[in-house]
Coordinates of C-alpha atoms in Angstrom, one line a residue:
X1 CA 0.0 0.0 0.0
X2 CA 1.5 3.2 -0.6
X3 CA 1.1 4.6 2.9
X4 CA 2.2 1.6 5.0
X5 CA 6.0 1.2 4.5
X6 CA 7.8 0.4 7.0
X7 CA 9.0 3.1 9.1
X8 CA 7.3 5.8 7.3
X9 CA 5.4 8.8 9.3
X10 CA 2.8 10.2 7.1
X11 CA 0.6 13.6 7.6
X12 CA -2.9 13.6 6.0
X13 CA -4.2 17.1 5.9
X14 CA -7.7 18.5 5.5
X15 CA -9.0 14.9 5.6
X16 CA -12.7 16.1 6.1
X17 CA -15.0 13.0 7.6
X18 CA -11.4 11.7 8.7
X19 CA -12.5 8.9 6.2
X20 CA -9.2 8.2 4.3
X21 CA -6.8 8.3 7.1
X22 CA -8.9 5.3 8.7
X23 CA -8.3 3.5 5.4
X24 CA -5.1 4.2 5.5
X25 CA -5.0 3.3 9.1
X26 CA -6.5 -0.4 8.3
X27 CA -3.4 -1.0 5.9
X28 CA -0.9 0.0 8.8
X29 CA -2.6 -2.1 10.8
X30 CA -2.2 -5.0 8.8
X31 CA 1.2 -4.6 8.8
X32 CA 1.4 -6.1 12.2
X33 CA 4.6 -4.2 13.2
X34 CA 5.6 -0.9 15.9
X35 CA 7.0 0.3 12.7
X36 CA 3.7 0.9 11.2
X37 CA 2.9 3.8 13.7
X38 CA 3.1 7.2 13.0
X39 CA -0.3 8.6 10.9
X40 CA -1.4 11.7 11.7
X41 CA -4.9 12.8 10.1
X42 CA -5.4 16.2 10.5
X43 CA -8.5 18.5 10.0
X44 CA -9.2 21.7 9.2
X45 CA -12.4 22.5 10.9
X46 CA -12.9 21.8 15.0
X47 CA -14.1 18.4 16.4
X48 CA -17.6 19.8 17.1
X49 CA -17.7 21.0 13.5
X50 CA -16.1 17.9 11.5
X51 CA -19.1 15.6 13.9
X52 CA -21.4 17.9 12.9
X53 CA -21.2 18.6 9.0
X54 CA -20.4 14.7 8.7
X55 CA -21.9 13.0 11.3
X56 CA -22.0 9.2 12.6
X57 CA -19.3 7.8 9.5
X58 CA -16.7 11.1 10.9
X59 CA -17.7 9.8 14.5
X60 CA -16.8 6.2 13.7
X61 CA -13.1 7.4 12.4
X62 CA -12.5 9.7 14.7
X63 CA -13.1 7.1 17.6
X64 CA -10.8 4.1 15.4
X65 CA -8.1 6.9 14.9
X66 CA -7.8 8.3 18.7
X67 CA -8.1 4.0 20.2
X68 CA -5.0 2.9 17.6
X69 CA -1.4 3.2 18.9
X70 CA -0.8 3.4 15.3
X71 CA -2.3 6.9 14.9
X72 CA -3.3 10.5 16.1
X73 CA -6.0 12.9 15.1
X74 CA -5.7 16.6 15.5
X75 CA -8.7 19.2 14.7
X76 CA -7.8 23.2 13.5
X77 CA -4.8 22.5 11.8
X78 CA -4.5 25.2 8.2
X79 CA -2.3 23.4 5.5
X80 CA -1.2 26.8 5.0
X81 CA 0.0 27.4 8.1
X82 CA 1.2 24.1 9.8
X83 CA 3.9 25.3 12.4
X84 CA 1.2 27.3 13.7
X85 CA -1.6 25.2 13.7
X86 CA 0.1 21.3 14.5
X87 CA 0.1 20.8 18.0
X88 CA 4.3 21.3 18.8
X89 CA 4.7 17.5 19.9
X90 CA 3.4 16.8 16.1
X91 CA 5.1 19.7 14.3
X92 CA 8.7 18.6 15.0
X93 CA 11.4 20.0 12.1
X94 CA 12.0 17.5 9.7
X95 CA 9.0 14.9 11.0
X96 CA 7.4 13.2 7.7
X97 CA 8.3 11.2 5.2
X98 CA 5.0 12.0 3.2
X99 CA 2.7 14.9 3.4
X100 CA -0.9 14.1 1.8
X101 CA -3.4 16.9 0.7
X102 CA -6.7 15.3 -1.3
X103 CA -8.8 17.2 -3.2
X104 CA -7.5 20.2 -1.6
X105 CA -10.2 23.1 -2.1
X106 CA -11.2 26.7 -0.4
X107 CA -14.8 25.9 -0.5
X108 CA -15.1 29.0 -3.5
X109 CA -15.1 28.3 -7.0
X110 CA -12.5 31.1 -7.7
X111 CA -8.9 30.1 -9.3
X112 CA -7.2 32.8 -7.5
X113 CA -8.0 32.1 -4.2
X114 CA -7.5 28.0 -4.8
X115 CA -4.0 28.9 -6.4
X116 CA -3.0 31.4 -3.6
X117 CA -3.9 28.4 -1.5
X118 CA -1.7 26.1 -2.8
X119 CA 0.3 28.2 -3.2
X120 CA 0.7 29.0 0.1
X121 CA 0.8 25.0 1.0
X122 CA 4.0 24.6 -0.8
X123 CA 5.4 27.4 1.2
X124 CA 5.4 26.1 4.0
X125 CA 5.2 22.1 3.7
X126 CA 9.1 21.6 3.8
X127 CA 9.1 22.4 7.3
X128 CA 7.5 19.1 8.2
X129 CA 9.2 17.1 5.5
X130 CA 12.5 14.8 6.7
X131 CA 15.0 15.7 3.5
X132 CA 13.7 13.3 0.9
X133 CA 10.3 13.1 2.0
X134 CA 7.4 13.5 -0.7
X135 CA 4.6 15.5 -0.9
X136 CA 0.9 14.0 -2.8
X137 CA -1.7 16.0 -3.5
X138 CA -4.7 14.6 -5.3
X139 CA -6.7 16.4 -7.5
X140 CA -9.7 16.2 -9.3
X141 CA -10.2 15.9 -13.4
X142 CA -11.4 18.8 -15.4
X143 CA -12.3 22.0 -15.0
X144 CA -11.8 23.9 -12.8
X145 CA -8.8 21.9 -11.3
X146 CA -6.8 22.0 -14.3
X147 CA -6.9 25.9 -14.2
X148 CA -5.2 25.9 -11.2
X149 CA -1.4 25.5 -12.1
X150 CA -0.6 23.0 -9.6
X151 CA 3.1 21.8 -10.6
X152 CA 3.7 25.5 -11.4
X153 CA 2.8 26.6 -8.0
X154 CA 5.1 23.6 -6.9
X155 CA 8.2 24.5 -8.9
X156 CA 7.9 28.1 -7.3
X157 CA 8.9 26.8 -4.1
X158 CA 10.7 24.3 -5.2
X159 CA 9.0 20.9 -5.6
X160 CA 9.4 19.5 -8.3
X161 CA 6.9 17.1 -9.8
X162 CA 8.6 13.1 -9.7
X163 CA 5.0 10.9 -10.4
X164 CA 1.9 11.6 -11.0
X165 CA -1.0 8.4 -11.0
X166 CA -4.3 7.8 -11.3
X167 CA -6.0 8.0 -7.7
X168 CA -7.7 4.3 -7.1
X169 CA -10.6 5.2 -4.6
X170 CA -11.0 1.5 -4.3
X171 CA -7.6 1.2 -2.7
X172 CA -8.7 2.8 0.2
X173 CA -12.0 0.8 1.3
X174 CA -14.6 2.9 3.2
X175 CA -13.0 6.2 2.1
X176 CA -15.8 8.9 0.7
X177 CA -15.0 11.9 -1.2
X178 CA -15.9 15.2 1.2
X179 CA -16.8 18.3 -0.2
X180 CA -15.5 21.7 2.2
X181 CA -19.2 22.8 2.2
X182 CA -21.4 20.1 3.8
X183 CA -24.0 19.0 1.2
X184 CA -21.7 20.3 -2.5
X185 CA -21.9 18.2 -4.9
X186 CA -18.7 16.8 -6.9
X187 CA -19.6 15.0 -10.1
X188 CA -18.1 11.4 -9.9
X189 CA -17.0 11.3 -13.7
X190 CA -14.6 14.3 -12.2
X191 CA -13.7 12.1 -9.6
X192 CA -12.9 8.9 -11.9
X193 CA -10.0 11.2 -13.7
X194 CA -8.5 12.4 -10.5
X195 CA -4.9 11.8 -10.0
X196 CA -1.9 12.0 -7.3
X197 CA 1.0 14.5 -8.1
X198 CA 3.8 13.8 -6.6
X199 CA 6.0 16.2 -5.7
X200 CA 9.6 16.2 -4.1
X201 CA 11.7 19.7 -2.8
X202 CA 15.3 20.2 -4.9
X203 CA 17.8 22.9 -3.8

């Protein structure tokens, strides 16, 4: 699976109804091993909030993420901002070997504000990154996701794109796409083109 190798600490940000980090935990899990510990599935709304826009399925994850020794959950935290919004303990220098970011989305329809974003994500990533360590970002197909410039926002801070694949929802059972406003609609033939960028810092 590509988040369960050994050894690896990976950081899932805006991970809405928690949904895909609980996939993600399963496969660590089956690893059977103290080395598969260290997922952290970050959110960017509060507790109350996340429970309450997504209700018993964000319930469910949060309650398997906080029991496992394997994982830890944390509520508030901006992708934009991540020194300032990870809890210290989480936010030591150099602390992941992969940063993920799904769908990532400012809840407006306007490219400017979803590229300043982003681009304000790549800014400040690399301060959580162990030297090496990979950033994925998955994105929907189409319009208006291709207007966005992702790999040229990248290459302005310097991460560079090394893969890019298609995004296999089935690889991650009981994970569901989540809008940032509750009740938006995404349409799934949008969703059957999305990929994973993978980026990595040079310089």
């Amino acid at each position: 699976p590509r988040y369960a190798a050994p050894g690896d600490r990976v950081l899932v940000l805006g991970d809405g109804d928690c949904s895909f980090s609980n996939a993600v935990l399963g496969q660590r899990a089956r690893r059977g091993d103290a080395e598969a510990e260290g997922l952290i599935c970050t959110c960017l709304d509060e507790r109350d909030v996340v429970t309450a826009k997504y209700g018993p399925a964000a319930r469910k994850a949060i309650s398997a993420l906080e029991a496992s020794a394997l994982s830890n959950i944390c509520f508030g935290v901006d992708a934009t901002a991540l020194l300032d919004t990870l809890p210290r303990s989480v936010a030591a220098a150099d602390s992941f070997n992969c940063v993920v970011f799904n769908f990532p989305h400012t809840g407006s329809q306007r490219v400017h504000e979803n590229r300043a974003m982003l681009s304000s994500f790549f800014g400040n990533v690399g301060s959580v990154l162990v030297p090496g360590g990979r950033v994925d970002v998955a994105m929907n197909g189409g319009p208006p996701y291709n207007k966005w410039g992702l790999t040229e926002l990248a290459e302005a801070h310097k991460f560079l794109l090394v893969d890019r694949n298609p995004f296999r929802f089935e690889d991650y059972p009981g994970y569901s796409h989540r809008t940032t406003l509750r009740g938006a609609a995404v349409p799934s033939p949008q969703l059957k083109r999305s990929e994973i960028f993978t980026f990595m810092a040079v310089g």
